[in-house]
Amino acid sequence: MDIRQLTYFVEVAKHQSFTKAALALHVTQPTLSKMVKNLEDEMDVVLLDRSARQIGLTDAGEVVYEQAQKIIHSLDDLSASLYDIMNLKKGKIKIGLPPVISTLFFPTIIAEFQRSYPDVTIMLAEDGAKTVERKVYEGEVDLGFVMLPVDKEKYDVVPFVDQEIKLLVHESHPLAHHDLIDLIQFKDDPFLLLSKEFTLNSRTVEFCISEGFTPKIAYESSQWDFIVGMVEKNLGVTLMPKLICDRVKDGPFKMISLTNTFPWRLGIIMAKNRYVPYVSREFIALVEKLPKV
């Protein structure tokens, strides 16, 4: 049985005539008759009562007619839904990202994307980069925005941002007058870090150790603005991407460049060898077109 057999049978049942149904379907009457007969043979039932002048449905034909219409409508709906998805008239995309990234970039990204695709739903899951990586790998989200590098055996990567890490201190700090300095000079300062589920936490600790000291961590938080607020109260120093430091430059802060530093590289990640939905590919294409920072 195939959909064409059902379609032909439904047309005959509607018109109660092979001649009229053949005209509507633009096929010859013998072809139509053979198709309906094949359907009856396959199902081992008589669907049409051909004994009267006007063709009617048998009891079995009534049942098949009703169900065949549902099948045809379902396939029509499937085709329409696929068309809508392929043309991004509807759909959804699940994205994992750390709060730092969501605050800095996503209002602009979402506004741009939904201007082009207003009926696509964007679902955000805000987590630290390590959690985002896991969710992408396990299929809980379609895409993730994380700090690079990641395991390229597990993920496909689209680079997104490349920024320098800076030191942010209160303007009253004894070393705040420096524009360039070695990080080890702050070895006795309390450090304020993002929480351990954020990649920047471990990278900061690793970098401090490479510079010759283990940082004294005073506070950890999942919110970068809380950390900046702590610096504002002169409760410690922090390492942050230049983009964040630029956002708070009007406050009582000093952004200091380091003689040695490490990059803040962000990328969009997808699980390797997994199907990427059309809507996700379009989202990535839009992000790649946005001005790089």
Coordinates of C-alpha atoms in Angstrom, one line a residue:
M1 CA 0.0 0.0 0.0
D2 CA 1.2 3.5 -0.8
I3 CA -0.1 7.0 -0.4
R4 CA -1.0 7.2 -4.1
Q5 CA -3.3 4.2 -3.8
L6 CA -5.1 5.8 -0.9
T7 CA -5.3 9.2 -2.7
Y8 CA -6.9 7.6 -5.7
F9 CA -9.3 5.6 -3.7
V10 CA -10.4 8.7 -1.7
E11 CA -11.0 10.6 -5.0
V12 CA -13.2 7.8 -6.3
A13 CA -15.2 7.7 -3.1
K14 CA -15.7 11.5 -3.1
H15 CA -16.9 11.6 -6.7
Q16 CA -18.6 8.3 -6.6
S17 CA -17.3 7.9 -10.1
F18 CA -14.1 6.6 -11.7
T19 CA -14.6 8.9 -14.7
K20 CA -14.9 12.1 -12.6
A21 CA -12.1 11.0 -10.2
A22 CA -9.8 10.3 -13.2
L23 CA -10.4 13.8 -14.5
A24 CA -9.7 15.4 -11.1
L25 CA -6.5 13.4 -10.8
H26 CA -5.4 13.9 -14.4
V27 CA -4.9 10.1 -14.9
T28 CA -6.6 7.7 -17.3
Q29 CA -9.6 5.7 -16.0
P30 CA -7.9 2.3 -16.5
T31 CA -4.9 3.4 -14.4
L32 CA -7.2 4.6 -11.7
S33 CA -9.3 1.4 -11.7
K34 CA -6.1 -0.7 -11.6
M35 CA -4.7 1.3 -8.6
V36 CA -7.9 1.0 -6.6
K37 CA -8.2 -2.8 -7.4
N38 CA -4.6 -3.3 -6.3
L39 CA -5.4 -1.6 -3.0
E40 CA -8.4 -3.9 -2.5
D41 CA -6.3 -6.9 -3.3
E42 CA -3.6 -5.9 -0.9
M43 CA -6.1 -5.3 1.9
D44 CA -8.1 -8.4 0.9
V45 CA -11.4 -6.5 1.1
V46 CA -13.9 -5.0 -1.3
L47 CA -13.9 -1.2 -0.8
L48 CA -16.3 -0.1 -3.6
D49 CA -19.8 -1.4 -4.5
R50 CA -19.7 -1.3 -8.3
S51 CA -23.0 -3.1 -8.8
A52 CA -25.2 0.1 -8.8
R53 CA -25.1 2.8 -11.4
Q54 CA -23.4 5.1 -9.0
I55 CA -20.4 3.8 -7.1
G56 CA -20.8 3.5 -3.4
L57 CA -18.7 2.4 -0.4
T58 CA -18.9 -1.0 1.3
D59 CA -18.7 -1.2 5.0
A60 CA -15.0 -1.8 4.8
G61 CA -14.7 1.0 2.3
E62 CA -16.3 3.4 4.8
V63 CA -13.7 2.6 7.4
V64 CA -10.8 2.8 4.9
Y65 CA -12.2 6.1 3.5
E66 CA -12.3 7.7 6.9
Q67 CA -8.8 6.6 7.9
A68 CA -7.3 7.3 4.5
Q69 CA -8.4 10.9 4.7
K70 CA -6.7 11.2 8.1
I71 CA -3.5 9.8 6.7
I72 CA -3.5 12.1 3.7
H73 CA -4.2 15.1 5.9
S74 CA -1.4 14.1 8.2
L75 CA 1.0 13.9 5.3
D76 CA -0.1 17.2 4.0
D77 CA 0.5 18.7 7.5
L78 CA 3.9 17.0 7.6
S79 CA 4.8 18.6 4.3
A80 CA 3.6 22.0 5.4
S81 CA 5.5 21.7 8.7
L82 CA 8.7 20.7 7.0
Y83 CA 8.3 23.6 4.6
D84 CA 7.8 26.0 7.5
I85 CA 10.9 24.6 9.3
M86 CA 13.1 24.7 6.1
N87 CA 12.0 28.3 5.5
L88 CA 12.3 29.1 9.3
K89 CA 8.7 30.2 9.6
K90 CA 8.6 28.2 12.9
G91 CA 10.8 26.0 15.0
K92 CA 12.9 26.2 18.1
I93 CA 16.5 26.2 19.2
K94 CA 17.9 25.3 22.6
I95 CA 21.1 27.2 23.5
G96 CA 23.4 26.8 26.5
L97 CA 25.5 29.7 27.6
P98 CA 27.2 31.2 30.7
P99 CA 25.6 34.3 32.2
V100 CA 28.6 36.4 31.3
I101 CA 28.0 35.7 27.6
S102 CA 24.2 36.1 27.9
T103 CA 24.6 39.5 29.4
L104 CA 27.2 40.8 27.0
F105 CA 26.0 39.5 23.7
F106 CA 22.7 37.9 23.6
P107 CA 20.3 40.8 23.7
T108 CA 21.8 41.9 20.4
I109 CA 22.0 38.4 18.9
I110 CA 18.4 37.5 19.8
A111 CA 17.1 40.8 18.5
E112 CA 18.9 40.3 15.2
F113 CA 17.7 36.7 14.8
Q114 CA 14.1 37.3 15.7
R115 CA 13.9 40.2 13.4
S116 CA 14.6 37.8 10.6
Y117 CA 12.8 34.8 12.1
P118 CA 10.0 36.0 14.4
D119 CA 8.3 32.7 14.8
V120 CA 11.3 30.7 15.9
T121 CA 11.5 30.1 19.6
I122 CA 14.8 30.5 21.4
M123 CA 15.2 28.6 24.6
L124 CA 18.2 29.6 26.8
A125 CA 19.8 27.5 29.5
E126 CA 22.3 29.6 31.6
D127 CA 25.1 27.6 33.1
G128 CA 28.8 27.6 33.6
A129 CA 30.8 26.6 30.5
K130 CA 31.6 23.2 31.9
T131 CA 27.9 22.4 32.3
V132 CA 27.1 23.8 28.9
E133 CA 29.7 21.5 27.4
R134 CA 28.1 18.5 29.0
K135 CA 24.6 19.5 27.9
V136 CA 25.7 19.9 24.3
Y137 CA 27.5 16.5 24.4
E138 CA 24.4 14.8 25.9
G139 CA 22.0 16.5 23.5
E140 CA 20.2 18.6 26.2
V141 CA 20.8 21.7 24.1
D142 CA 21.5 22.2 20.4
L143 CA 24.3 24.7 20.7
G144 CA 26.6 26.0 23.4
F145 CA 28.6 29.2 23.8
V146 CA 31.7 28.4 25.9
M147 CA 35.2 29.6 26.5
L148 CA 37.8 27.9 24.3
P149 CA 39.5 25.6 23.8
V150 CA 37.4 22.5 24.1
D151 CA 37.9 18.9 23.2
K152 CA 37.8 18.8 19.4
E153 CA 37.3 15.1 19.4
K154 CA 33.9 15.7 21.0
Y155 CA 32.8 19.1 19.6
D156 CA 32.7 21.1 16.3
V157 CA 33.7 24.7 17.1
V158 CA 32.8 28.0 15.5
P159 CA 35.0 30.8 16.9
F160 CA 33.0 33.8 18.1
V161 CA 35.1 36.2 20.2
D162 CA 38.8 36.8 20.9
Q163 CA 39.5 39.2 23.7
E164 CA 42.4 40.0 26.1
I165 CA 42.1 39.3 29.8
K166 CA 42.7 42.4 31.9
L167 CA 43.2 43.0 35.6
L168 CA 40.5 45.1 37.3
V169 CA 41.3 46.8 40.5
H170 CA 39.8 49.7 42.6
E171 CA 41.1 53.1 41.7
S172 CA 42.5 53.5 45.2
H173 CA 44.7 50.4 45.0
P174 CA 48.4 51.2 45.6
L175 CA 49.3 49.8 42.1
A176 CA 46.4 51.3 40.2
H177 CA 48.6 54.0 38.6
H178 CA 50.3 51.3 36.5
D179 CA 49.1 50.7 32.9
L180 CA 51.2 47.5 32.5
I181 CA 52.3 45.3 35.3
D182 CA 53.4 41.7 36.3
L183 CA 50.5 39.8 37.9
I184 CA 52.8 38.5 40.6
Q185 CA 52.8 41.9 42.2
F186 CA 49.2 41.2 43.3
K187 CA 50.1 37.8 44.9
D188 CA 49.0 39.1 48.3
D189 CA 45.7 40.6 47.2
P190 CA 42.4 38.8 47.6
F191 CA 41.1 37.5 44.3
L192 CA 37.5 37.6 43.2
L193 CA 36.5 34.8 40.7
L194 CA 33.6 33.4 38.9
S195 CA 32.4 30.1 40.3
K196 CA 34.1 26.8 39.7
E197 CA 31.6 25.7 37.1
F198 CA 33.0 28.5 34.9
T199 CA 36.1 27.8 32.8
L200 CA 37.5 31.3 33.6
N201 CA 37.8 30.2 37.2
S202 CA 40.2 27.4 36.5
R203 CA 42.0 29.4 33.8
T204 CA 42.6 32.2 36.3
V205 CA 44.0 29.9 38.9
E206 CA 46.2 28.1 36.4
F207 CA 47.5 31.4 35.1
C208 CA 48.3 32.8 38.5
I209 CA 50.3 29.6 39.3
S210 CA 52.1 30.0 36.0
E211 CA 53.0 33.5 37.1
G212 CA 54.6 32.2 40.4
F213 CA 51.8 32.2 43.0
T214 CA 48.6 30.6 44.1
P215 CA 45.8 33.2 44.3
K216 CA 44.1 33.8 47.6
I217 CA 40.4 33.5 46.6
A218 CA 38.2 35.7 48.7
Y219 CA 34.9 35.2 46.9
E220 CA 33.4 33.2 44.0
S221 CA 30.2 34.1 42.3
S222 CA 28.2 33.0 39.2
Q223 CA 27.5 36.7 38.4
W224 CA 30.2 38.8 36.9
D225 CA 28.4 42.0 38.0
F226 CA 28.6 40.8 41.6
I227 CA 32.3 40.4 41.3
V228 CA 32.7 43.8 39.8
G229 CA 30.6 45.2 42.6
M230 CA 33.0 43.6 45.1
V231 CA 35.9 45.3 43.3
E232 CA 34.0 48.6 43.5
K233 CA 33.9 48.1 47.3
N234 CA 37.7 47.5 47.2
L235 CA 37.3 43.9 48.5
G236 CA 39.7 42.4 46.0
V237 CA 41.0 42.3 42.4
T238 CA 39.8 40.2 39.5
L239 CA 40.8 39.1 36.0
M240 CA 38.1 39.8 33.5
P241 CA 37.8 40.1 29.7
K242 CA 38.4 43.6 28.3
L243 CA 34.8 43.8 27.2
I244 CA 33.6 43.6 30.7
C245 CA 36.2 46.0 32.0
D246 CA 35.2 48.5 29.3
R247 CA 31.6 48.3 30.5
V248 CA 32.5 49.5 34.0
K249 CA 35.1 52.1 33.1
D250 CA 33.0 55.0 34.4
G251 CA 33.1 53.6 37.9
P252 CA 35.9 53.7 40.5
F253 CA 38.0 51.2 38.7
K254 CA 41.3 50.9 36.9
M255 CA 41.8 48.4 34.1
I256 CA 45.5 47.3 34.0
S257 CA 47.2 45.4 31.2
L258 CA 49.4 42.4 32.2
T259 CA 52.9 41.8 30.8
N260 CA 51.8 38.2 30.4
T261 CA 48.1 37.3 30.0
F262 CA 45.9 34.7 28.4
P263 CA 43.1 35.1 25.8
W264 CA 39.3 35.0 26.4
R265 CA 38.2 33.1 23.3
L266 CA 34.6 32.1 22.9
G267 CA 33.1 29.8 20.5
I268 CA 29.9 28.1 19.5
I269 CA 30.1 24.3 20.0
M270 CA 28.1 21.4 18.6
A271 CA 28.4 17.7 19.4
K272 CA 30.5 16.1 16.8
N273 CA 28.9 13.8 14.2
R274 CA 25.4 14.8 15.3
Y275 CA 22.7 16.3 13.0
V276 CA 22.6 20.1 13.2
P277 CA 19.0 21.3 12.7
Y278 CA 18.4 23.8 9.9
V279 CA 17.4 26.5 12.4
S280 CA 20.7 26.0 14.3
R281 CA 22.7 26.4 11.1
E282 CA 20.9 29.6 10.3
F283 CA 21.5 30.9 13.9
I284 CA 25.3 30.2 13.6
A285 CA 25.3 31.9 10.2
L286 CA 23.8 35.0 11.7
V287 CA 26.3 35.1 14.6
E288 CA 29.2 34.7 12.1
K289 CA 27.9 37.8 10.3
L290 CA 27.8 40.0 13.4
P291 CA 30.8 42.4 14.0
K292 CA 33.6 40.5 15.8
V293 CA 34.9 41.9 19.1

